[in-house]
Amino acid sequence: MAPKALDYESLNENVKKVQYAVRGELYLRASELQKEGKKIIFTNVGNPHALGQKPLTFPRQVVALCQAPFLLDDPNVGLLFPADAIARAKHYLSLTTGGLGAYSDSRGLPGVRKEVAEFIGRRDGYPSDPELIFLTDGASKGVMQILNCVIRGEGDGVLVPVPQYPLYSATISLLGGSLVPYYLEETANWGLDVNDLRQSVVQARSRGITVILGTLILPKFIHSPLQDLHIVFHLKNITNSTLLWWALLVAELLTNLSCNVYCYQTEFLTLYYLQVRAMVIINPGNPTGQCLSVANLREILHFCYQENLVLLGDEVYQQNIYQDERPFISSRKVLMDMGLPFSKEIQLVSFHTVSKGYFGECGQRGGYFEMTNIPPKTVDEIYKIASISLSPNVPAQIFMGLMVNPLKPGDISYEQFVRERYIYFDYKGIIESLRRRAMMMTDGFNSCRNVVCNFTEGAMYSFPQIRLPPKAIEAAKQAGKVPDVFYCLKLLEATGISTVPGSGFGQKEGVFHLRTTILPAEEDMPEIMSSFKKFNDEFMEQYEDHWGYSRM
Amino acid sequence: MAPKALDYESLNENVKKVQYAVRGELYLRASELQKEGKKIIFTNVGNPHALGQKPLTFPRQVVALCQAPFLLDDPNVGLLFPADAIARAKHYLSLTTGGLGAYSDSRGLPGVRKEVAEFIGRRDGYPSDPELIFLTDGASKGVMQILNCVIRGEGDGVLVPVPQYPLYSATISLLGGSLVPYYLEETANWGLDVNDLRQSVVQARSRGITVILGTLILPKFIHSPLQDLHIVFHLKNITNSTLLWWALLVAELLTNLSCNVYCYQTEFLTLYYLQVRAMVIINPGNPTGQCLSVANLREILHFCYQENLVLLGDEVYQQNIYQDERPFISSRKVLMDMGLPFSKEIQLVSFHTVSKGYFGECGQRGGYFEMTNIPPKTVDEIYKIASISLSPNVPAQIFMGLMVNPLKPGDISYEQFVRERYIYFDYKGIIESLRRRAMMMTDGFNSCRNVVCNFTEGAMYSFPQIRLPPKAIEAAKQAGKVPDVFYCLKLLEATGISTVPGSGFGQKEGVFHLRTTILPAEEDMPEIMSSFKKFNDEFMEQYEDHWGYSRM
């Protein structure tokens, strides 16, 4: 009998192609060990509340009241809830039709989108239009919606930083597009060199053409190098049909195939030249933790202008900054500062979330995206697609409102809110604590044999390079594992520390990393780092060649 | 300059192809009128809380406490929350790691999936495996995930009932698949005739081939009928390459095109024969409101077995039943009752939600799907795809737990819960009230000129047929509108009643409907129906030909 629609063999190939390391082999093994009773320190996902970050009281009070509006009529409500939480709950309920149990508009509640627009206006110094802001079930869902509009097929390329957060590689595979990597420079603290960007695009294009010829003429028919053909295809606004005509001529020139034979091969023919359509930046970086400078952002925007790329600005870590030299600046502000023609020409979509920053409310699944220079007809299309799943969850929309419209001095709960959120010199604040944890981790890693690590300027990850000795790489091969997976698995078994191998994010050939969050409780940090050091140094001892192997 | 990636011209064509009438022209016009101050009765979306259905107190108390866990330590908590709500909140918090602010497993909280499995086991009399149950952000998201695995391209067909809920047509377009309609029989109270199903599949296949030839040889080159060619292609398990060879021969036979010219056309060549891979049933029906009988479900499952189709059972309205002859029975129970080989062979995915039924908690976005006879490797793939967006929102997972694991006699809040939920003879109960509203609407529509309407057996919609006089159809053409859109717009302008034209759900050629929910408050129903009747009868008066036009 033929395979059934949901048998593995007959699934959508794009689904099978997807790779998602953050919850991959390491995560599954860690879950097994946990079931077996081993104590596991999960540092694989940026999930602050799972690692002890406490929710802020005020937002939770407000949402609890919105969930239980009947409490607002209860004479005792004042015994459990402060007056400003009650007032704010009434405010948000008044923005809904039917409370949290009713679908909102598919773009989210207009009143909350207005609060988001005001937040963006204050942040950037340029007004923002609520009609160009869509609320989503977390930032990931927004990224997927936008990429779904951008990617039409294998011929559409998206520039993604490497190392990258696998949401991007996974979504691009799922949508059948092409990922075009650009490498962040580890030795320059994961900085971005625009010349490398240009290189990536050029390489991608020629790769695209090679794909065409590779499929147009089966490899066995072709021996001559393809370089000279590139010129033919490096013309702008080339259409598939003209491209096909050239391909045919070239095919006949190169190999004296009869048309019949050629016709037979048309089944394998995928007609495109790779067109890079969009660029992703993650600022602050995940997993690399760097913060982009204004100068760098300007270069990137210039590049997008020249190459006619839409820029996707993943700015979900904008509140997670652990140094003062490079505070967060939004790509939108930099774009507006650049003035005409850029500020009216460059298409930008930027993403934010309630999952990170002071809130860390991952489980609520709240996010938004804001569109700049996107034509109204396209906005309508995105609205239509959002309508298919009716509306983002409404409670998280309230959290978004609370995040972008925080309490003000004088409000009853302000003191407590600020104390919980972040007092610059109060060493109980979440951010100050994360800053110290980032330092402990960076120093800890750098004190280990064959480990070098950049400081985590932002986001919530540390991404140390592990310089594996040749013998370790050999042992990994023997075990049939990628070297960094081999190392991370041994780390997990020995210490219970669950990390993600660098290969899950992409890294340069022959270079190995791991990603860990900086989220474990501050008091546990020394123990975690010393058990890491113990494991690592013994590992290196075991695999290093004592007859002259030295650090690279 | 070339169009930018997010200019309308260069968007993903599948995105543009999507149609979604539930929030289409009528909805947008209604929103405009509302802004202008006109009173609008929104009956376009099944959004009970927006139309006055009250949330059940107990589930809201539990989720409010989960959002504000610090209340559990407050000595005054007992003044606002009953002991069983407190206990249940502690129970659900104990199923999380880090409360509602932490991502759950991408499949949902194991403890809640266990409660869902127990519910299904009680409902069907057959045990269910939590590992085969995934929680989702509403049922729609689950449907999209499964169709994403099933649909590989234009050549993959999905059988969808017509009239249908546009989630299916929209998702199939978005994923680039082919919708294969099967018609529900209005005169048989929207019943499903399996012989029509067979016809639909046969037609779809030949249509698939016609598409191939239509694109293989441009119409201008071909004059002879295609019938005789169908034989060539009506072979099973045909592969694309053989198909191509035949296509080539046929092409040369039919039109003496030189290979070169033929090659030129290969650009337009889409090579497939349409393979029907899945079938959707909506039970109770949306928009048609019918409930499928056991006999009918058995026929459908037999058909899926013969045709090797995976069955998607949309059962989100299983609590919304307004008659006693045909209570809801799940397709899974019917499948299990059929025994071997069916119970081990037929692939079934069924969907449920917290958005409908007694809860009606649309805005929370909670749902699940359960997989039957889906191989583990496929389950792993679906898990991987779910991981990309990390986890469904956690508060809605708690609502799902509360829905499938309701209070029991003896619990402190039981009395109130039952009273609110559904007391068979209590005329305040949601279901009894909906039952009466369904009757009022059906009778109301049937009392109108040229309107005939089946009784709403289940779900929450009424789908009357509007028999438009030729003159009205003519007037619509003049106005450049689809006839039922023309009628619904006039209804909206005249009465403020916002409905969805039948063309948004699909209907037989020359037959017209509209969909309205039965959700407006019971006390408003008489007024709504009389203003509808007034409009309709005047409309018919205006457009009917008094020189002998009579009802069809």
CSV table of C-alpha atoms in Angstrom, one decimal, chain A residues 1-20 22-23 27-28 45-50 53 55-58 60-61 63-71 74 76-81 97-107 137 140-141 144 146-152 165-167 170-171 174 237 239-242 244-245 248 252 259-260 262-269 271 275 277-278 305-310 312 344-347 349 355-356 360-365 373-375 377-378 381-385 387-395 399, chain B residues 1-20 22-23 27-28 45-50 53 55-58 60-61 63-71 74 76-81 97-107 137 140-141 144 146-152 165-167 170-171 174 237 239-242 244-245 248 252 259-269 271 275 277-278 305-306 308-310 312 344-347 349 355-356 360-365 373-375 377-378 381-385 387-395 399:
chain,number,residue,atom,x,y,z
A,1,MET,CA,0.0,0.0,0.0
A,2,ALA,CA,1.2,3.5,-0.8
A,3,PRO,CA,2.5,5.5,2.2
A,4,LYS,CA,-0.1,7.5,4.1
A,5,ALA,CA,-0.1,11.3,4.1
A,6,LEU,CA,1.3,11.4,7.6
A,7,ASP,CA,3.9,8.6,7.2
A,8,TYR,CA,7.4,10.0,7.6
A,9,GLU,CA,8.4,9.2,3.9
A,10,SER,CA,5.5,11.3,2.5
A,11,LEU,CA,5.8,14.4,4.8
A,12,ASN,CA,6.5,17.8,3.4
A,13,GLU,CA,10.2,17.8,2.7
A,14,ASN,CA,10.6,21.4,4.1
A,15,VAL,CA,9.3,20.2,7.4
A,16,LYS,CA,11.9,17.4,7.5
A,17,LYS,CA,14.7,19.8,6.5
A,18,VAL,CA,14.1,22.0,9.5
A,19,GLN,CA,16.8,21.9,12.2
A,20,TYR,CA,16.2,23.2,15.6
A,22,VAL,CA,17.8,24.7,21.0
A,23,ARG,CA,15.5,21.8,21.8
A,27,TYR,CA,17.8,18.9,25.3
A,28,LEU,CA,16.3,15.5,24.8
A,45,VAL,CA,16.6,28.2,26.5
A,46,GLY,CA,16.3,31.9,27.6
A,47,ASN,CA,13.5,31.1,30.0
A,48,PRO,CA,14.2,33.3,33.0
A,49,HIS,CA,11.2,32.3,35.2
A,50,ALA,CA,12.1,28.7,34.8
A,53,GLN,CA,13.4,35.1,37.9
A,55,PRO,CA,7.5,38.0,37.9
A,56,LEU,CA,6.9,41.7,38.6
A,57,THR,CA,4.0,42.0,41.0
A,58,PHE,CA,2.1,44.9,39.4
A,60,ARG,CA,0.5,40.2,37.4
A,61,GLN,CA,-2.0,41.9,39.6
A,63,VAL,CA,-3.8,40.7,34.5
A,64,ALA,CA,-5.2,38.7,37.3
A,65,LEU,CA,-7.9,41.3,37.8
A,66,CYS,CA,-8.6,41.3,34.0
A,67,GLN,CA,-9.0,37.5,34.2
A,68,ALA,CA,-11.4,37.8,37.2
A,69,PRO,CA,-13.3,41.1,36.5
A,70,PHE,CA,-16.0,40.1,39.0
A,71,LEU,CA,-13.4,40.8,41.7
A,74,ASP,CA,-16.0,42.8,45.4
A,76,ASN,CA,-12.8,43.1,49.7
A,77,VAL,CA,-10.8,43.6,46.5
A,78,GLY,CA,-8.8,46.4,48.1
A,79,LEU,CA,-7.4,44.0,50.7
A,80,LEU,CA,-5.6,42.0,47.9
A,81,PHE,CA,-5.0,44.6,45.2
A,97,THR,CA,-15.1,44.1,23.8
A,98,GLY,CA,-16.0,41.3,26.1
A,99,GLY,CA,-12.9,41.0,28.2
A,100,LEU,CA,-10.1,38.5,27.8
A,101,GLY,CA,-12.4,35.8,26.6
A,102,ALA,CA,-13.2,37.6,23.3
A,103,TYR,CA,-11.1,37.6,20.2
A,104,SER,CA,-9.5,41.0,19.6
A,105,ASP,CA,-8.9,42.5,16.2
A,106,SER,CA,-6.4,40.2,14.4
A,107,ARG,CA,-3.8,42.9,14.8
A,137,ASP,CA,1.8,35.5,20.1
A,140,SER,CA,8.7,34.4,16.8
A,141,LYS,CA,5.2,34.3,15.4
A,144,MET,CA,7.4,33.8,10.7
A,146,ILE,CA,6.9,38.5,7.8
A,147,LEU,CA,9.2,35.8,6.3
A,148,ASN,CA,6.2,34.1,4.9
A,149,CYS,CA,5.4,37.2,2.9
A,150,VAL,CA,9.1,37.7,1.8
A,151,ILE,CA,9.9,34.1,0.8
A,152,ARG,CA,8.4,32.9,-2.5
A,165,TYR,CA,19.3,32.2,16.6
A,166,PRO,CA,17.9,29.0,14.9
A,167,LEU,CA,14.4,30.5,14.6
A,170,ALA,CA,14.3,26.9,10.8
A,171,THR,CA,11.7,29.3,9.5
A,174,LEU,CA,10.1,25.5,6.6
A,237,ASN,CA,15.9,42.5,-13.5
A,239,THR,CA,13.3,37.3,-15.9
A,240,ASN,CA,12.9,33.6,-15.7
A,241,SER,CA,12.1,33.2,-19.4
A,242,THR,CA,15.1,35.1,-20.6
A,244,LEU,CA,15.9,30.0,-19.5
A,245,TRP,CA,16.8,31.0,-23.0
A,248,LEU,CA,19.4,26.7,-23.0
A,252,GLU,CA,23.9,23.6,-25.9
A,259,CYS,CA,16.9,18.8,-27.3
A,260,ASN,CA,15.1,15.6,-26.4
A,262,TYR,CA,17.4,18.3,-22.6
A,263,CYS,CA,13.6,18.0,-22.4
A,264,TYR,CA,13.9,15.0,-20.2
A,265,GLN,CA,16.0,16.9,-17.8
A,266,THR,CA,13.6,19.8,-17.5
A,267,GLU,CA,11.8,17.8,-14.8
A,268,PHE,CA,14.8,18.6,-12.6
A,269,LEU,CA,15.0,22.1,-13.8
A,271,LEU,CA,14.6,28.1,-12.7
A,275,GLN,CA,17.8,36.9,-5.2
A,277,ARG,CA,15.5,40.0,-0.5
A,278,ALA,CA,15.9,40.5,3.2
A,305,TYR,CA,19.4,50.6,0.7
A,306,GLN,CA,22.0,49.7,-2.0
A,307,GLU,CA,21.0,46.1,-2.2
A,308,ASN,CA,17.3,46.8,-2.0
A,309,LEU,CA,16.8,44.6,1.1
A,310,VAL,CA,14.1,44.7,3.7
A,312,LEU,CA,14.2,42.6,9.9
A,344,LYS,CA,11.4,57.1,3.3
A,345,GLU,CA,12.9,54.3,1.2
A,346,ILE,CA,14.2,51.5,3.4
A,347,GLN,CA,11.7,48.8,4.4
A,349,VAL,CA,10.2,45.5,10.4
A,355,SER,CA,9.5,37.3,27.1
A,356,LYS,CA,12.8,39.0,27.8
A,360,GLY,CA,10.8,37.7,31.2
A,361,GLU,CA,7.1,36.6,30.7
A,362,CYS,CA,8.0,33.9,28.1
A,363,GLY,CA,5.0,31.7,28.9
A,364,GLN,CA,2.5,34.4,28.2
A,365,ARG,CA,3.6,34.6,24.5
A,373,ASN,CA,8.0,52.1,4.8
A,374,ILE,CA,5.8,49.1,4.1
A,375,PRO,CA,3.1,50.0,1.6
A,377,LYS,CA,-1.5,47.1,0.3
A,378,THR,CA,1.1,44.9,1.9
A,381,GLU,CA,-2.1,41.4,3.1
A,382,ILE,CA,-0.3,40.8,6.4
A,383,TYR,CA,-3.6,41.7,8.2
A,384,LYS,CA,-5.4,39.2,6.1
A,385,ILE,CA,-2.9,36.4,7.0
A,387,SER,CA,-6.9,37.0,10.5
A,388,ILE,CA,-6.6,33.3,9.6
A,389,SER,CA,-5.8,32.5,13.2
A,390,LEU,CA,-8.3,35.2,14.4
A,391,SER,CA,-6.3,37.0,17.1
A,392,PRO,CA,-3.2,36.8,19.3
A,393,ASN,CA,-4.0,35.8,22.8
A,394,VAL,CA,-5.5,38.7,24.7
A,395,PRO,CA,-3.9,38.4,28.2
A,399,PHE,CA,1.2,42.4,29.4
B,1,MET,CA,14.3,50.6,-9.2
B,2,ALA,CA,13.2,47.0,-8.8
B,3,PRO,CA,10.3,46.4,-6.4
B,4,LYS,CA,11.3,45.9,-2.8
B,5,ALA,CA,10.7,42.6,-1.0
B,6,LEU,CA,7.6,43.9,0.8
B,7,ASP,CA,6.1,45.8,-2.1
B,8,TYR,CA,2.8,44.2,-3.0
B,9,GLU,CA,4.0,43.1,-6.5
B,10,SER,CA,6.8,41.1,-5.1
B,11,LEU,CA,5.0,39.3,-2.2
B,12,ASN,CA,4.7,35.6,-2.0
B,13,GLU,CA,1.8,34.8,-4.4
B,14,ASN,CA,0.3,32.2,-2.0
B,15,VAL,CA,-0.1,35.0,0.6
B,16,LYS,CA,-2.0,37.1,-2.0
B,17,LYS,CA,-4.1,34.2,-3.1
B,18,VAL,CA,-5.5,33.7,0.4
B,19,GLN,CA,-9.1,34.7,0.8
B,20,TYR,CA,-10.6,35.2,4.3
B,22,VAL,CA,-15.0,36.1,7.9
B,23,ARG,CA,-13.0,39.4,8.3
B,27,TYR,CA,-16.5,43.2,8.3
B,28,LEU,CA,-14.4,46.1,7.2
B,45,VAL,CA,-17.4,35.7,14.1
B,46,GLY,CA,-18.3,33.1,16.7
B,47,ASN,CA,-17.0,35.3,19.5
B,48,PRO,CA,-19.5,34.6,22.4
B,49,HIS,CA,-18.0,36.9,25.0
B,50,ALA,CA,-18.0,39.8,22.6
B,53,GLN,CA,-21.7,35.4,27.1
B,55,PRO,CA,-17.1,33.7,31.5
B,56,LEU,CA,-17.5,30.9,34.0
B,57,THR,CA,-16.4,32.1,37.4
B,58,PHE,CA,-14.4,29.1,38.6
B,60,ARG,CA,-11.3,32.5,35.8
B,61,GLN,CA,-10.6,32.4,39.6
B,63,VAL,CA,-6.2,31.3,36.3
B,64,ALA,CA,-6.3,34.6,38.1
B,65,LEU,CA,-4.6,32.9,41.1
B,66,CYS,CA,-2.0,31.3,38.8
B,67,GLN,CA,-1.2,34.7,37.3
B,68,ALA,CA,-0.9,36.2,40.8
B,69,PRO,CA,0.6,33.3,42.8
B,70,PHE,CA,1.7,35.7,45.6
B,71,LEU,CA,-2.0,35.9,46.5
B,74,ASP,CA,-2.0,36.3,51.5
B,76,ASN,CA,-7.0,37.5,53.0
B,77,VAL,CA,-7.1,35.3,49.9
B,78,GLY,CA,-10.0,33.3,51.3
B,79,LEU,CA,-12.1,36.5,51.2
B,80,LEU,CA,-12.0,36.6,47.4
B,81,PHE,CA,-11.4,33.0,46.3
B,97,THR,CA,8.4,25.0,36.1
B,98,GLY,CA,8.4,28.7,36.9
B,99,GLY,CA,4.7,29.4,36.7
B,100,LEU,CA,2.8,31.0,33.8
B,101,GLY,CA,5.9,33.2,32.9
B,102,ALA,CA,8.0,30.2,31.8
B,103,TYR,CA,7.9,28.5,28.4
B,104,SER,CA,6.3,25.0,28.8
B,105,ASP,CA,7.4,22.1,26.7
B,106,SER,CA,6.6,22.8,23.1
B,107,ARG,CA,3.8,20.3,23.2
B,137,ASP,CA,-2.6,28.5,20.7
B,140,SER,CA,-6.6,27.0,14.2
B,141,LYS,CA,-2.8,26.8,14.9
B,144,MET,CA,-2.2,24.8,10.3
B,146,ILE,CA,-0.9,19.5,10.5
B,147,LEU,CA,-1.7,20.8,7.0
B,148,ASN,CA,1.8,22.1,6.8
B,149,CYS,CA,3.1,18.5,7.2
B,150,VAL,CA,0.5,17.1,4.7
B,151,ILE,CA,0.8,19.6,1.9
B,152,ARG,CA,4.0,19.4,-0.2
B,165,TYR,CA,-15.0,27.3,7.4
B,166,PRO,CA,-12.5,29.5,5.5
B,167,LEU,CA,-9.6,28.5,7.8
B,170,ALA,CA,-7.1,30.0,3.5
B,171,THR,CA,-4.5,27.7,5.0
B,174,LEU,CA,-1.1,29.8,2.0
B,237,ASN,CA,1.4,5.6,-8.7
B,239,THR,CA,5.8,9.1,-11.3
B,240,ASN,CA,6.5,12.6,-12.5
B,241,SER,CA,9.2,11.5,-14.9
B,242,THR,CA,7.1,8.9,-16.7
B,244,LEU,CA,6.6,13.9,-18.3
B,245,TRP,CA,7.5,11.4,-21.0
B,248,LEU,CA,6.0,15.0,-24.3
B,252,GLU,CA,4.2,16.2,-30.1
B,259,CYS,CA,11.4,20.7,-29.4
B,260,ASN,CA,12.8,24.2,-29.1
B,261,VAL,CA,9.4,25.8,-28.9
B,262,TYR,CA,8.4,23.1,-26.6
B,263,CYS,CA,11.4,23.8,-24.4
B,264,TYR,CA,10.5,27.4,-24.3
B,265,GLN,CA,7.2,26.4,-22.8
B,266,THR,CA,8.7,24.2,-20.1
B,267,GLU,CA,9.0,27.4,-18.0
B,268,PHE,CA,5.2,27.2,-17.6
B,269,LEU,CA,5.2,23.5,-17.0
B,271,LEU,CA,4.3,18.7,-13.4
B,275,GLN,CA,-3.1,13.4,-5.3
B,277,ARG,CA,-4.0,13.1,0.7
B,278,ALA,CA,-6.4,14.3,3.4
B,305,TYR,CA,-9.4,3.8,4.4
B,306,GLN,CA,-10.1,3.0,0.7
B,308,ASN,CA,-5.7,6.2,1.9
B,309,LEU,CA,-6.6,9.7,3.3
B,310,VAL,CA,-5.7,11.1,6.7
B,312,LEU,CA,-8.8,15.8,10.1
B,344,LYS,CA,-5.0,0.5,13.5
B,345,GLU,CA,-4.7,1.8,9.9
B,346,ILE,CA,-6.6,5.1,9.5
B,347,GLN,CA,-4.7,8.2,10.3
B,349,VAL,CA,-6.0,14.0,13.9
B,355,SER,CA,-13.0,29.0,22.5
B,356,LYS,CA,-16.4,27.4,22.0
B,360,GLY,CA,-16.3,30.3,24.9
B,361,GLU,CA,-12.8,31.6,25.9
B,362,CYS,CA,-11.8,32.7,22.4
B,363,GLY,CA,-9.4,35.4,23.5
B,364,GLN,CA,-7.3,33.0,25.6
B,365,ARG,CA,-6.3,31.0,22.4
B,373,ASN,CA,-2.2,6.0,14.1
B,374,ILE,CA,0.4,8.6,13.4
B,375,PRO,CA,3.9,7.1,13.4
B,377,LYS,CA,8.9,9.6,13.5
B,378,THR,CA,6.1,11.9,12.3
B,381,GLU,CA,8.7,16.0,13.2
B,382,ILE,CA,5.6,17.8,14.4
B,383,TYR,CA,7.2,18.3,17.8
B,384,LYS,CA,10.2,19.8,16.1
B,385,ILE,CA,8.1,22.3,14.1
B,387,SER,CA,9.5,24.0,19.0
B,388,ILE,CA,10.3,26.8,16.5
B,389,SER,CA,7.7,29.0,18.3
B,390,LEU,CA,8.9,27.6,21.7
B,391,SER,CA,5.5,26.9,23.4
B,392,PRO,CA,1.8,27.6,23.3
B,393,ASN,CA,0.7,30.3,25.7
B,394,VAL,CA,0.6,28.8,29.2
B,395,PRO,CA,-2.5,30.5,30.7
B,399,PHE,CA,-8.0,26.8,30.8
